[in-house]
PDB file of C-alpha atoms in Angstrom:
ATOM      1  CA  UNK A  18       0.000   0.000   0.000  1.00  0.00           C
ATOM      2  CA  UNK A  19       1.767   3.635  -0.951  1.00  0.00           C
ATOM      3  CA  UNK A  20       2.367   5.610   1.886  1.00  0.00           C
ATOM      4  CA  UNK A  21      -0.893   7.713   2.603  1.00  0.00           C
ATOM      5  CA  UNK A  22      -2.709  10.355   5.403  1.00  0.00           C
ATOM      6  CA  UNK A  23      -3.797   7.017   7.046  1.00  0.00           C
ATOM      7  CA  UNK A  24      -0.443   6.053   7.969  1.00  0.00           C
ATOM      8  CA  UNK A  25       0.232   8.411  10.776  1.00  0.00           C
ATOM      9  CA  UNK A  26      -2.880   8.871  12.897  1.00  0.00           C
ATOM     10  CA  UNK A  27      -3.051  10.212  16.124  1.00  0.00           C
ATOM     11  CA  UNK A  28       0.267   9.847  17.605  1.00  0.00           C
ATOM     12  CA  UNK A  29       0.349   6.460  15.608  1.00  0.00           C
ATOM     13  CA  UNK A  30       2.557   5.582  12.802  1.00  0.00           C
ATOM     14  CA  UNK A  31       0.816   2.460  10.974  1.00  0.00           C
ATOM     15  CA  UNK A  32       3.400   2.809   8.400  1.00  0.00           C
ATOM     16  CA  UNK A  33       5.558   0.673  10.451  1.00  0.00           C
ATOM     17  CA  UNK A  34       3.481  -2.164  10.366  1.00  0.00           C
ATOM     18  CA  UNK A  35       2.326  -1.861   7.133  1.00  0.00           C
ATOM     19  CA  UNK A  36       3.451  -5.151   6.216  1.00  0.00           C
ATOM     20  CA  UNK A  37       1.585  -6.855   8.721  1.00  0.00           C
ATOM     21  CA  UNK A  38      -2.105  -5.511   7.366  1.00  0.00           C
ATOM     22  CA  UNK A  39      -0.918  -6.571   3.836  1.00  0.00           C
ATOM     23  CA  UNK A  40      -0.223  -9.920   5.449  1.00  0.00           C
ATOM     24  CA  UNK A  41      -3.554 -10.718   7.685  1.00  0.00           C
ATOM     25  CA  UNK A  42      -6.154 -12.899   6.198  1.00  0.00           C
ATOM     26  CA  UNK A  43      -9.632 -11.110   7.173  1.00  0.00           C
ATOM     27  CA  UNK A  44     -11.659 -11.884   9.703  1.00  0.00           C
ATOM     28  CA  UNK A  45      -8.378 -12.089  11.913  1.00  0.00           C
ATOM     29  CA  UNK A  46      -8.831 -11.945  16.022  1.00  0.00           C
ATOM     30  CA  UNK A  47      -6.728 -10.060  18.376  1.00  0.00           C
ATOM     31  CA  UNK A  48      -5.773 -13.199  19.811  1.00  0.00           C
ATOM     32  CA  UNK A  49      -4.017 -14.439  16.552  1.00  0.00           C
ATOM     33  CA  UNK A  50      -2.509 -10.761  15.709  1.00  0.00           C
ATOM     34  CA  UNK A  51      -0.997 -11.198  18.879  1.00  0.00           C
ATOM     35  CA  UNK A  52       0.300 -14.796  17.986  1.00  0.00           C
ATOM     36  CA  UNK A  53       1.441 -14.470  14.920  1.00  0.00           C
ATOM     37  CA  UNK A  54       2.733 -10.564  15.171  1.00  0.00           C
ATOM     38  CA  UNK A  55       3.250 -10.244  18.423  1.00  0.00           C
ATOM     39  CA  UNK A  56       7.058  -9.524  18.408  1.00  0.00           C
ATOM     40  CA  UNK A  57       6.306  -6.644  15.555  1.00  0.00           C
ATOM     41  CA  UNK A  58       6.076  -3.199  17.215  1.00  0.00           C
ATOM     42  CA  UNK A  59       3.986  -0.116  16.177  1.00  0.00           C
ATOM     43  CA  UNK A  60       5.749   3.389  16.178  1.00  0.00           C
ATOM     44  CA  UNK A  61       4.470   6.556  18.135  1.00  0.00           C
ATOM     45  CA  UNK A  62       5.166  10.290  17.792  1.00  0.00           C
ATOM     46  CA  UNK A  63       4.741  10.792  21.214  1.00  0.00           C
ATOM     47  CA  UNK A  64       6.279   7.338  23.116  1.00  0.00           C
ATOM     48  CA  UNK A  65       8.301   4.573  22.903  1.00  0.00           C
ATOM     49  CA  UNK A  66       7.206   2.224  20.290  1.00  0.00           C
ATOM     50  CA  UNK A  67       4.544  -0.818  21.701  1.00  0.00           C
ATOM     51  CA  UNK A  68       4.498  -4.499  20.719  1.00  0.00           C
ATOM     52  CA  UNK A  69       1.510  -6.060  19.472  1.00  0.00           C
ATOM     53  CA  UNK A  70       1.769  -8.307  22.204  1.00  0.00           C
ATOM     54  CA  UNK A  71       1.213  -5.550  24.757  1.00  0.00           C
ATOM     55  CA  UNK A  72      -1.029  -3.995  22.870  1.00  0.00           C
ATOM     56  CA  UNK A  73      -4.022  -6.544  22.069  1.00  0.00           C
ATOM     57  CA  UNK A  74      -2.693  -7.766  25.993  1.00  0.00           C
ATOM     58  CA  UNK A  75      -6.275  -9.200  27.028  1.00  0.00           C
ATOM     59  CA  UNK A  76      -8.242  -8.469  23.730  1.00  0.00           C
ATOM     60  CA  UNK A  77      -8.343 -12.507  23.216  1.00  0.00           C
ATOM     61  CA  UNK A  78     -11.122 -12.582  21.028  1.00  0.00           C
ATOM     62  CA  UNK A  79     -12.203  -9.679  19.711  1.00  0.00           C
ATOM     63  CA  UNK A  80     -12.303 -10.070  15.832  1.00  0.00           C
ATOM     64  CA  UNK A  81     -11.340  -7.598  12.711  1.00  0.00           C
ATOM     65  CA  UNK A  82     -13.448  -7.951   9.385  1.00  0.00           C
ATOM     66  CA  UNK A  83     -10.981  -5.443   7.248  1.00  0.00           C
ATOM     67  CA  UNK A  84      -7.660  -3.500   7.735  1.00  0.00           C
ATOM     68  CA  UNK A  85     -10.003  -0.588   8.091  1.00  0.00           C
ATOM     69  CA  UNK A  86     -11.588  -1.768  11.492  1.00  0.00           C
ATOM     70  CA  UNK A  87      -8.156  -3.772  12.594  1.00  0.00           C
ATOM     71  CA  UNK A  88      -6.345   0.450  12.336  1.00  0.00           C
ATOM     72  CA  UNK A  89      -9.399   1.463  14.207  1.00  0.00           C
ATOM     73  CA  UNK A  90      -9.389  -1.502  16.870  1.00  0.00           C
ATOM     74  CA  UNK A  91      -5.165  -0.523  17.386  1.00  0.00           C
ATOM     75  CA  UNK A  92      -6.380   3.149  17.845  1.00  0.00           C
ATOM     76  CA  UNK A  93      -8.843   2.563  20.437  1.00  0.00           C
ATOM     77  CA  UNK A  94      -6.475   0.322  22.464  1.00  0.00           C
ATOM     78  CA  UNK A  95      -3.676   2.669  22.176  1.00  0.00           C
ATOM     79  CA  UNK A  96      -2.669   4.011  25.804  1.00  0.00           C
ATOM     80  CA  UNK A  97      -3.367   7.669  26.693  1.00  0.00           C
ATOM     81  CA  UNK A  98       0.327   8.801  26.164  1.00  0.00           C
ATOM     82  CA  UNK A  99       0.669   7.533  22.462  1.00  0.00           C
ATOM     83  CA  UNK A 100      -1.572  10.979  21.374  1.00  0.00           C
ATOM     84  CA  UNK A 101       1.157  13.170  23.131  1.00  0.00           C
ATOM     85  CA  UNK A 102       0.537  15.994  25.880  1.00  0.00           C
ATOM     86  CA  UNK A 103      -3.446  16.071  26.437  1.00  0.00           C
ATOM     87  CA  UNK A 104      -5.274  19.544  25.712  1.00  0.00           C
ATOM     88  CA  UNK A 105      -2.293  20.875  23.592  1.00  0.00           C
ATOM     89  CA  UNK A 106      -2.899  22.584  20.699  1.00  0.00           C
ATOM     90  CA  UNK A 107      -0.035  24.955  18.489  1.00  0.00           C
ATOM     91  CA  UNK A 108      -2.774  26.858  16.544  1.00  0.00           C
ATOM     92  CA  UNK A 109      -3.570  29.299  19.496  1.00  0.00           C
ATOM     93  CA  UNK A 110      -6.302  30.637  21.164  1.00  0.00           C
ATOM     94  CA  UNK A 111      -6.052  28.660  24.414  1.00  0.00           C
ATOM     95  CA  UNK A 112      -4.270  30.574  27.787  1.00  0.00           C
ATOM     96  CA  UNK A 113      -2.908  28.398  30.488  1.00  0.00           C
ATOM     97  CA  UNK A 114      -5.381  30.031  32.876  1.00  0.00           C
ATOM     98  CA  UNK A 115      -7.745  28.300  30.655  1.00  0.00           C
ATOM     99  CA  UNK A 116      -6.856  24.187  32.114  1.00  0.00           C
ATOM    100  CA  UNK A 117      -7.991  24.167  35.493  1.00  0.00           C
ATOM    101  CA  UNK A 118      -5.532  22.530  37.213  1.00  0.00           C
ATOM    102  CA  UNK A 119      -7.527  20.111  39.017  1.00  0.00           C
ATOM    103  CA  UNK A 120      -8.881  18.886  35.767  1.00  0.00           C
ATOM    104  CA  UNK A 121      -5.210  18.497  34.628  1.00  0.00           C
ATOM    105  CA  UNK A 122      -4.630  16.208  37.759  1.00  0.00           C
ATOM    106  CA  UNK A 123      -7.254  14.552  37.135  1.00  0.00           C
ATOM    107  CA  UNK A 124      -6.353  13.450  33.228  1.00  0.00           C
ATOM    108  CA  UNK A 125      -2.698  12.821  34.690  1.00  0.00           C
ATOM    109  CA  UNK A 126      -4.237  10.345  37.266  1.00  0.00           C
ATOM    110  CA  UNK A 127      -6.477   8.428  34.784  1.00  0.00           C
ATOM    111  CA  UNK A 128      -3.208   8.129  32.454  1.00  0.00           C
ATOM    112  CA  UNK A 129      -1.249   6.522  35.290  1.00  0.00           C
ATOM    113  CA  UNK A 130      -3.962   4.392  36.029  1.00  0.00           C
ATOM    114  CA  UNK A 131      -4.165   3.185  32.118  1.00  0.00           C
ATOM    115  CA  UNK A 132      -0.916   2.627  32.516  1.00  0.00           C
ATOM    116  CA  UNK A 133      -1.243   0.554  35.341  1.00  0.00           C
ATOM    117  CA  UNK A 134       0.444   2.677  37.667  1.00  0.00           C
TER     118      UNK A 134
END
């Protein structure tokens, strides 16, 4: 597959495992991604690169129908820190006296505790 806008989403760069979605026969379960792919990992902008393993750690069973919903399924299991500092923007129009502090806590606590720290 050429390298497209789909290959770096959200912190994620698919383009490093773009073998592996050429490779999958469809219906494939996270189980068997695991398995077979386990040792392959996916790149992030914003952290250390994650094994399949680790990543579809638990999934067991849960089942992709097309490359489409198996990029989707990686997204949604990503951890917090792969999408880089939370509330950040570069475009502007955002003050620091605008993130309530205690609301910043708060997204730093639930990203420990997705980490399982």
């Amino acid at each position: 597959m050429a390298e497209n806008d789909t290959d770096h989403e959200q912190g994620v760069e698919f383009g490093s495992i773009e073998s592996v979605f050429e490779e999958v026969s469809y219906p494939v379960t996270a189980g068997d991604l695991a398995e077979e792919y386990g040792d392959r990992e996916v790149q992030r902008t914003s952290a250390d690169p994650i094994a399949i393993r680790d990543l579809f750690a638990g999934a067991g069973d849960q089942s992709f129908e097309s490359e489409e919903e198996l990029r989707q399924g990686m997204l949604n299991m990503m951890p917090a820190e792969s999408v880089g500092r939370q509330r950040y923007s570069d475009r502007g129009g955002s003050d620091r006296e605008d993130i309530d502090s205690a609301e910043m806590a708060d997204d730093n606590e639930q990203q420990r505790e997705d980490r399982g720290g």
